[in-house]
XYZ file of N, CA and C in Angstrom:
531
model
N -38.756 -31.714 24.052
C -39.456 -32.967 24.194
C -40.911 -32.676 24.543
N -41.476 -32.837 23.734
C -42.862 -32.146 23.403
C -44.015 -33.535 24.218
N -43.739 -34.738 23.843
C -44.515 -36.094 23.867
C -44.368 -36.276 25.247
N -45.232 -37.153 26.056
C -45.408 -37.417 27.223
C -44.509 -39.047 27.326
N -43.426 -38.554 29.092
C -42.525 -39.817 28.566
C -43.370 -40.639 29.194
N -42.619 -42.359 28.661
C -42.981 -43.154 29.701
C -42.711 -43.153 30.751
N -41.975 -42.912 31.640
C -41.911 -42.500 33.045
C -42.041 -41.402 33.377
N -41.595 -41.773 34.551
C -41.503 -40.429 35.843
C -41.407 -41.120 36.745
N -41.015 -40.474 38.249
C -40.528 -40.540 39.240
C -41.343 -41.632 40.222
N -40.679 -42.367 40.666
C -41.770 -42.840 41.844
C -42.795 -42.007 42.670
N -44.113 -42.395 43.193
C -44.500 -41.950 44.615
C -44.797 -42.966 45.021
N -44.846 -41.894 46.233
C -44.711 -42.633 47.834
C -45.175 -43.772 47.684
N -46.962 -43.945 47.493
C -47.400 -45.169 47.470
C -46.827 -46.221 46.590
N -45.828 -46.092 45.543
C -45.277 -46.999 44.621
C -43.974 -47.533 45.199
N -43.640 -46.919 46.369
C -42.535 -47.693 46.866
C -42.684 -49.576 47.378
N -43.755 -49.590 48.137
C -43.754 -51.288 47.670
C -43.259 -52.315 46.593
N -43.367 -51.766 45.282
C -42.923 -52.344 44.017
C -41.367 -52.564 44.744
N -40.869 -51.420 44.529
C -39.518 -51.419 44.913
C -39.061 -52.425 45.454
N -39.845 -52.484 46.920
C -39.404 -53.503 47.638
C -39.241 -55.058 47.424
N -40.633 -55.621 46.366
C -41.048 -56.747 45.606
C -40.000 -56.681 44.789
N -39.353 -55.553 44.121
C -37.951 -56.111 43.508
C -36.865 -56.488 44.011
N -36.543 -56.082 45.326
C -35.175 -56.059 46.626
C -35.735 -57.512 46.953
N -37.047 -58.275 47.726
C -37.324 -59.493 48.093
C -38.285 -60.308 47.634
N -38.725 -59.985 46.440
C -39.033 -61.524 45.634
C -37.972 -61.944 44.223
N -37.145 -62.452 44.629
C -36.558 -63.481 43.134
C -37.080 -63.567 42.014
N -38.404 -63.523 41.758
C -39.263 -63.857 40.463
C -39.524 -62.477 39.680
N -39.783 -61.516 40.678
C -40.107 -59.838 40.559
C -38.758 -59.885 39.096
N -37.712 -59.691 39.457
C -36.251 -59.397 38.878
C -36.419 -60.735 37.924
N -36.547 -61.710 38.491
C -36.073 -62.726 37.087
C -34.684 -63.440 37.153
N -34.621 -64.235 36.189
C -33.382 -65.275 36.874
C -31.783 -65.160 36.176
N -31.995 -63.179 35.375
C -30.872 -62.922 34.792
C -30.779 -61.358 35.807
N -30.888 -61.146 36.853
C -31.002 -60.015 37.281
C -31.343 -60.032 38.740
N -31.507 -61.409 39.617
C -31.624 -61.469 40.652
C -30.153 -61.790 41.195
N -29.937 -61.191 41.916
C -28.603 -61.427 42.573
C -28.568 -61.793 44.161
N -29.455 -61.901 44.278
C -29.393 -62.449 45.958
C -30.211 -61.447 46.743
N -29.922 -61.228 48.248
C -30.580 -60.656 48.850
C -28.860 -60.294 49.591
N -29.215 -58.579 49.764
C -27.930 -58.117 50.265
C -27.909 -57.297 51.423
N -29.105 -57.577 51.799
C -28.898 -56.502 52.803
C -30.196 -55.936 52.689
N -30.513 -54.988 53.849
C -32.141 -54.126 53.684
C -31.810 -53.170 53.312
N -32.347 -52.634 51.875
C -31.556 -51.417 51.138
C -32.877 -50.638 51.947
N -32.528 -49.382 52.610
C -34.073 -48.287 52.859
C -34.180 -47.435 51.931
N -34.894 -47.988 51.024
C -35.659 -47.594 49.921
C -36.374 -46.255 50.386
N -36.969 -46.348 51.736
C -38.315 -44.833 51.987
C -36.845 -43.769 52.228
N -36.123 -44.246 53.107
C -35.123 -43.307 53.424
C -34.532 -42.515 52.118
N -33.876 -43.678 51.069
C -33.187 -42.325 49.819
C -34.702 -41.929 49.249
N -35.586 -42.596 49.410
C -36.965 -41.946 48.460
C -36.959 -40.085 48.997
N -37.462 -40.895 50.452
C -37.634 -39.434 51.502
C -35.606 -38.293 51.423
N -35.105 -38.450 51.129
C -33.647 -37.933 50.301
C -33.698 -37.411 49.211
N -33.965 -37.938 48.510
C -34.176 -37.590 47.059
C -34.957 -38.555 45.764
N -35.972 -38.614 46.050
C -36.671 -39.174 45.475
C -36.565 -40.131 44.784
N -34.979 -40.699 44.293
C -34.451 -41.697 44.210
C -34.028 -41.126 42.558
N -33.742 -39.956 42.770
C -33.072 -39.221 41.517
C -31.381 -38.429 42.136
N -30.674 -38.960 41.816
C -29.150 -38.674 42.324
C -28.014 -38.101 41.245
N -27.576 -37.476 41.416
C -26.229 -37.316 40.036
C -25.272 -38.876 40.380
N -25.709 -39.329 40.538
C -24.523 -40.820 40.517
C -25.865 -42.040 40.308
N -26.482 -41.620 40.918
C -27.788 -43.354 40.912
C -29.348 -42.563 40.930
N -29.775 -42.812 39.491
C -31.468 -42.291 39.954
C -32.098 -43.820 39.272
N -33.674 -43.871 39.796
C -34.726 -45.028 39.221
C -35.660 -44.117 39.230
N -36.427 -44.545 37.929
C -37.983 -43.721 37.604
C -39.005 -44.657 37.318
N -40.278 -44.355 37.287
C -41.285 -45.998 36.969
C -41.660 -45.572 35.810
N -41.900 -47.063 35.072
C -42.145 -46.791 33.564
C -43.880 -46.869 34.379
N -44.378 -46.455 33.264
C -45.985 -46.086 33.383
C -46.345 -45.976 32.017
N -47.907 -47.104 32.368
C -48.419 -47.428 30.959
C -50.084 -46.893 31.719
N -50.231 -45.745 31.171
C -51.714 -45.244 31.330
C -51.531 -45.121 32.661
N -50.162 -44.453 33.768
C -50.040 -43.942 34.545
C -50.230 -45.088 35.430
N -50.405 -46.382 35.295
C -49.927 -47.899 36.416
C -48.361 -47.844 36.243
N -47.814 -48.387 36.952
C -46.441 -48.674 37.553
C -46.482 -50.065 36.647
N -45.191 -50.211 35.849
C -44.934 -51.548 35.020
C -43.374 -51.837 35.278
N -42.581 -50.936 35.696
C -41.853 -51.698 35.812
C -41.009 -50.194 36.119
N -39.114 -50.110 35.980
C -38.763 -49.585 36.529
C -37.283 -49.376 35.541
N -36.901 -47.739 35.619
C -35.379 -47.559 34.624
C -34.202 -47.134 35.594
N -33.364 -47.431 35.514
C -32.229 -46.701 35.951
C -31.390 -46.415 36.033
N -30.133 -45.487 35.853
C -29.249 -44.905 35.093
C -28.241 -44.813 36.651
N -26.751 -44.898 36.079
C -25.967 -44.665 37.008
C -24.077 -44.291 36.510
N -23.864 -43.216 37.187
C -22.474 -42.855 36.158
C -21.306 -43.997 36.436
N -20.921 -44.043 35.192
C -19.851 -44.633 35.326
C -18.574 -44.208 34.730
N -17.611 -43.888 35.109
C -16.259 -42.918 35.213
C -15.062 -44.115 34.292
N -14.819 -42.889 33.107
C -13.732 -43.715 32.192
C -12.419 -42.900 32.800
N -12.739 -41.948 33.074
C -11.366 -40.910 33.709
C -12.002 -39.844 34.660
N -10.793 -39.324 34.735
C -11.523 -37.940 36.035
C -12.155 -36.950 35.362
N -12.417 -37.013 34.000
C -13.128 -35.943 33.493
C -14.471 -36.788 32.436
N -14.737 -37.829 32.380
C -15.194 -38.229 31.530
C -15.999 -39.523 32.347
N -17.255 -38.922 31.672
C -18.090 -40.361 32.241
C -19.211 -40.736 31.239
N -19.740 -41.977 31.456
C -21.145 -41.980 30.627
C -22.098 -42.663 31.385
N -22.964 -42.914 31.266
C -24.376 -43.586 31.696
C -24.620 -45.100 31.278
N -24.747 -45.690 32.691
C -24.947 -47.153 32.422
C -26.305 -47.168 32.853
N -27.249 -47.602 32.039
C -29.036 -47.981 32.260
C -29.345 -49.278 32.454
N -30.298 -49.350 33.029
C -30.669 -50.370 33.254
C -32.552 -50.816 33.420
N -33.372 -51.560 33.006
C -34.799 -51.877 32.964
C -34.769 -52.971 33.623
N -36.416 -52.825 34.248
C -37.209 -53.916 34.707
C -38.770 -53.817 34.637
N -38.894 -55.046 34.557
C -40.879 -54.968 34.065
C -41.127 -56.237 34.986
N -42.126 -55.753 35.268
C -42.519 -56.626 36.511
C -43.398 -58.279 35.603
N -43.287 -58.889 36.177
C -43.809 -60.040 35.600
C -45.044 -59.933 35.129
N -46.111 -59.649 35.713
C -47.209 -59.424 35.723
C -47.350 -58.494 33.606
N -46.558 -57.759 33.578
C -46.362 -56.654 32.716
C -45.484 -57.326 31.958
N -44.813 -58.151 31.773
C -43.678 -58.341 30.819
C -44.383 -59.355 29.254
N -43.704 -58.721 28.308
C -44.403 -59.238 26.692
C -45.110 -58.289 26.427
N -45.527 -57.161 26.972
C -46.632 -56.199 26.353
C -46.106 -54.755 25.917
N -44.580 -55.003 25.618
C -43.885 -53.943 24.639
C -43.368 -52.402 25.160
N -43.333 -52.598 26.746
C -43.131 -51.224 27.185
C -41.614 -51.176 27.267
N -40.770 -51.918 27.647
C -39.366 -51.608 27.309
C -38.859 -50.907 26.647
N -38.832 -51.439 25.348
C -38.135 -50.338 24.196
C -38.535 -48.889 24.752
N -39.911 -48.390 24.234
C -39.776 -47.011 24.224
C -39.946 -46.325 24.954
N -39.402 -46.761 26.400
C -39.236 -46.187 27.758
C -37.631 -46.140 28.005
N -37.070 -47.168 27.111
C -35.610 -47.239 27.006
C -34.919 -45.768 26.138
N -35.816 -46.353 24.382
C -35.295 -44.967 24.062
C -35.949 -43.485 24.249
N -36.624 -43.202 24.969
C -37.091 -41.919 25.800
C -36.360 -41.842 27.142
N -35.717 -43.191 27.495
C -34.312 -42.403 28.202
C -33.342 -42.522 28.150
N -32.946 -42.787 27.363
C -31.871 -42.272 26.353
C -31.839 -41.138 25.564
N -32.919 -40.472 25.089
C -33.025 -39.049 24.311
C -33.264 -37.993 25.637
N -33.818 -38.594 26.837
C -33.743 -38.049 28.019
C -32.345 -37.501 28.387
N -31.705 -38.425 28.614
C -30.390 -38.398 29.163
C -29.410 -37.316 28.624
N -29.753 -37.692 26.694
C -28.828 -36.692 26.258
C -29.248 -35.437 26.202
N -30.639 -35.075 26.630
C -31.323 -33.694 26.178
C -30.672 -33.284 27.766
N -30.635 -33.918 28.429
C -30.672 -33.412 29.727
C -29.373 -33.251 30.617
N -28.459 -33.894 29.361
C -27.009 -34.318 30.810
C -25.692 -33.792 29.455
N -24.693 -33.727 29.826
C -23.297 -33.458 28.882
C -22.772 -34.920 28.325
N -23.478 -35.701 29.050
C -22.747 -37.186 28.562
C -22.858 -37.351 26.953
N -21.988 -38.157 26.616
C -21.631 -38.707 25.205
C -22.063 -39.980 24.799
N -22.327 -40.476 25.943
C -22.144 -42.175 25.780
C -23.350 -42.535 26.837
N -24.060 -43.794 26.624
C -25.082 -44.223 27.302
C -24.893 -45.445 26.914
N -24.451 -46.340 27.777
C -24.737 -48.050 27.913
C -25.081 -48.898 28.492
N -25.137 -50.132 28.350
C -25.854 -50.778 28.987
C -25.032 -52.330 29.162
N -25.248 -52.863 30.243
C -25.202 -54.847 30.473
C -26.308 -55.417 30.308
N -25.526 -56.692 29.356
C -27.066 -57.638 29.014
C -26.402 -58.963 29.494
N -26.551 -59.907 30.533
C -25.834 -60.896 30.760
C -26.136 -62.095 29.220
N -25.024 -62.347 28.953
C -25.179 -63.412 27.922
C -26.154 -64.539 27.988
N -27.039 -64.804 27.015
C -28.152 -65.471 27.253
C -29.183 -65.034 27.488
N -29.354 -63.736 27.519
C -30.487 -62.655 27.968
C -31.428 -62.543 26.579
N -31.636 -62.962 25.916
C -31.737 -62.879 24.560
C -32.963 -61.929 24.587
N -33.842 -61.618 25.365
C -35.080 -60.541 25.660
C -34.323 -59.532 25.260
N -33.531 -59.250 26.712
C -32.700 -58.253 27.055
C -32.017 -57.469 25.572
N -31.380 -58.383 25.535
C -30.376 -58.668 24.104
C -31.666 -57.704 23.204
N -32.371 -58.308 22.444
C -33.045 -57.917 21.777
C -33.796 -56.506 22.370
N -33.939 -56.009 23.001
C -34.839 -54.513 23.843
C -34.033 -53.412 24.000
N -32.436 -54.027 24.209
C -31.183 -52.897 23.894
C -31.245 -52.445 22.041
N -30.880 -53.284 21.539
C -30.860 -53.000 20.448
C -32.227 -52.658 19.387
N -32.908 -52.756 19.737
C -34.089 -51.686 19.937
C -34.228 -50.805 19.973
N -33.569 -50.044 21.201
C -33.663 -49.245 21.715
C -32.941 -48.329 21.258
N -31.558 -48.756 20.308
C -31.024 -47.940 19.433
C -29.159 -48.451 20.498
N -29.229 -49.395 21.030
C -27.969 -49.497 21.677
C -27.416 -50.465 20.944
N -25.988 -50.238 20.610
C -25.382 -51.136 19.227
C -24.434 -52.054 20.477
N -24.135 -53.378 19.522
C -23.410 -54.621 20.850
C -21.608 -53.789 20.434
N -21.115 -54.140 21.182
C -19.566 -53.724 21.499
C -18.577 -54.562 21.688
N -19.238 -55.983 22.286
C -18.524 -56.826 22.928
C -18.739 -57.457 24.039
N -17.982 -58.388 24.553
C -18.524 -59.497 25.489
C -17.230 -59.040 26.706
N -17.720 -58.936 28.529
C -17.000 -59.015 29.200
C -17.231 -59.857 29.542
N -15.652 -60.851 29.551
C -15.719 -62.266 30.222
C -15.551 -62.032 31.631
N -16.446 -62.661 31.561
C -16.846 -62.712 33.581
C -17.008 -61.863 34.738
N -17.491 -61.036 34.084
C -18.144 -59.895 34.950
C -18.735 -59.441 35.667
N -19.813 -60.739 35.910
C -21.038 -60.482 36.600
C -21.032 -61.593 37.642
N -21.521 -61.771 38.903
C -21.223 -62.937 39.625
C -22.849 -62.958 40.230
N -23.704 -64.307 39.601
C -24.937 -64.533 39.905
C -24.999 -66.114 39.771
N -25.538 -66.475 40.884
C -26.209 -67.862 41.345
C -25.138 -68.179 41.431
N -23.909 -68.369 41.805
C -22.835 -68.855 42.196
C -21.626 -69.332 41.362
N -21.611 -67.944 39.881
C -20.356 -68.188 39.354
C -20.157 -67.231 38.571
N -19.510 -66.398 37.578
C -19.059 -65.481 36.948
C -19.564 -65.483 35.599
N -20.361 -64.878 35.056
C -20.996 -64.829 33.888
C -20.543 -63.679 32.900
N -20.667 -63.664 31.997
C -20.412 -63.002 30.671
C -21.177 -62.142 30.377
N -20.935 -60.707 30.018
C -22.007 -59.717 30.228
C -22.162 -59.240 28.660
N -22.297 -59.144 27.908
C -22.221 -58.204 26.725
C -22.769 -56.693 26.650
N -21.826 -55.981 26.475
C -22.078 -54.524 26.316
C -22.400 -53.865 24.924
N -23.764 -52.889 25.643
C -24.186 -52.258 24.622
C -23.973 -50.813 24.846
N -23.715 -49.943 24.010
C -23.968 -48.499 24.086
C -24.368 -47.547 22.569
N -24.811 -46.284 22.992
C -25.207 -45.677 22.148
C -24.295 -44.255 22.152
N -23.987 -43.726 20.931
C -23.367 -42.109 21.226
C -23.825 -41.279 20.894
N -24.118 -39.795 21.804
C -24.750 -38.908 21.193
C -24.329 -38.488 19.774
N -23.764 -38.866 18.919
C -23.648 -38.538 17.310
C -24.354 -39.722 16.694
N -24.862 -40.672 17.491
C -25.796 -42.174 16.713
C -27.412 -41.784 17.046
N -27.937 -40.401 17.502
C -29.085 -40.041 17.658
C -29.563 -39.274 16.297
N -30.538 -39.405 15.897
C -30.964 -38.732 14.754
C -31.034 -37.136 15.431
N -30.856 -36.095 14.555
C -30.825 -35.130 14.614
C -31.471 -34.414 15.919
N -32.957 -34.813 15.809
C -33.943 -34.076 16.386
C -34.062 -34.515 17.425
N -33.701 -35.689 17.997
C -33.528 -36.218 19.122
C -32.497 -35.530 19.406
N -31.149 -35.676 19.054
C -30.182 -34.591 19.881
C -30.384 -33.480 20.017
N -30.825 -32.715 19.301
C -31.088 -31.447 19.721
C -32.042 -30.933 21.048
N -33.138 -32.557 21.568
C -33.451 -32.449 22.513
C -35.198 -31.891 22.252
């Protein structure tokens, strides 16, 4: 991977964002805010591990090296030997319509597979997401199907549709990394 990605890792000083996503409602948006749950200490796993984990990492997308918004990947286990990667984006309001999604999505996704044994990389788009909807499949993530009622936001059970991609649906040169 020769090209410079859109992300990389938080710093220190970019942890505020973070926080504007944990306690403002508008930050996240009204398919992705789920309440307020608690004081997650963001400096604490930062100061841990930079907020890169083998089970839960977030990286900031960066457009000319500003902070726009935010990716993040987390395993999810089909058996005791087998897992794949569920991702996830956010673009801060301020930043959103000006096209950085997609190819921060698929640069991590060609990330993921250059970098990890996984097979599979997917994603949740709550039904009605139609942005969303449209920035997965973009991104090279094909629809699969609808989980009825999966998701529990603003006070009832919503419909998620799943997307994923497999490392044999990457063009060559991307898999090879």
């Amino acid at each position: 991977m020769d090209q410079v990605l859109p992300f990389r890792p938080f710093r220190d000083s970019e942890l505020t964002l973070l926080d504007r996503m944990l306690n403002e409602p508008e930050v996240l948006g009204q398919y992705a805010w789920t309440g307020w749950s608690g004081r997650v200490n963001l400096r604490q796993r930062w100061e841990q591990d930079r907020l890169l984990s083998p089970d839960l990492s977030m990286v900031a997308i960066v457009s000319e090296d500003v902070v726009v918004g935010a990716l993040s990947w987390r395993q999810v286990a089909y058996n005791a030997v087998s897992h794949c990667w569920n991702v996830g984006a956010f673009v801060l309001p301020e930043a959103r319509g000006r096209g950085v999604v997609v190819p921060a999505a698929r640069a991590l996704v060609e990330y993921l597979f250059a970098h990890t044994q996984v097979h599979r990389v997917e994603g949740h788009v709550e039904v009605g997401n139609d942005v969303a909807r449209h920035c997965a499949e973009q991104a090279g993530l094909v629809y699969e199907g609808t989980l009825r009622g999966a998701a529990w936001r603003g006070g009832c059970w919503r419909d998620v549709a799943l997307f994923a991609v497999l490392r044999t649906n990457l063009p060559q040169q991307a898999a090879d990394g």
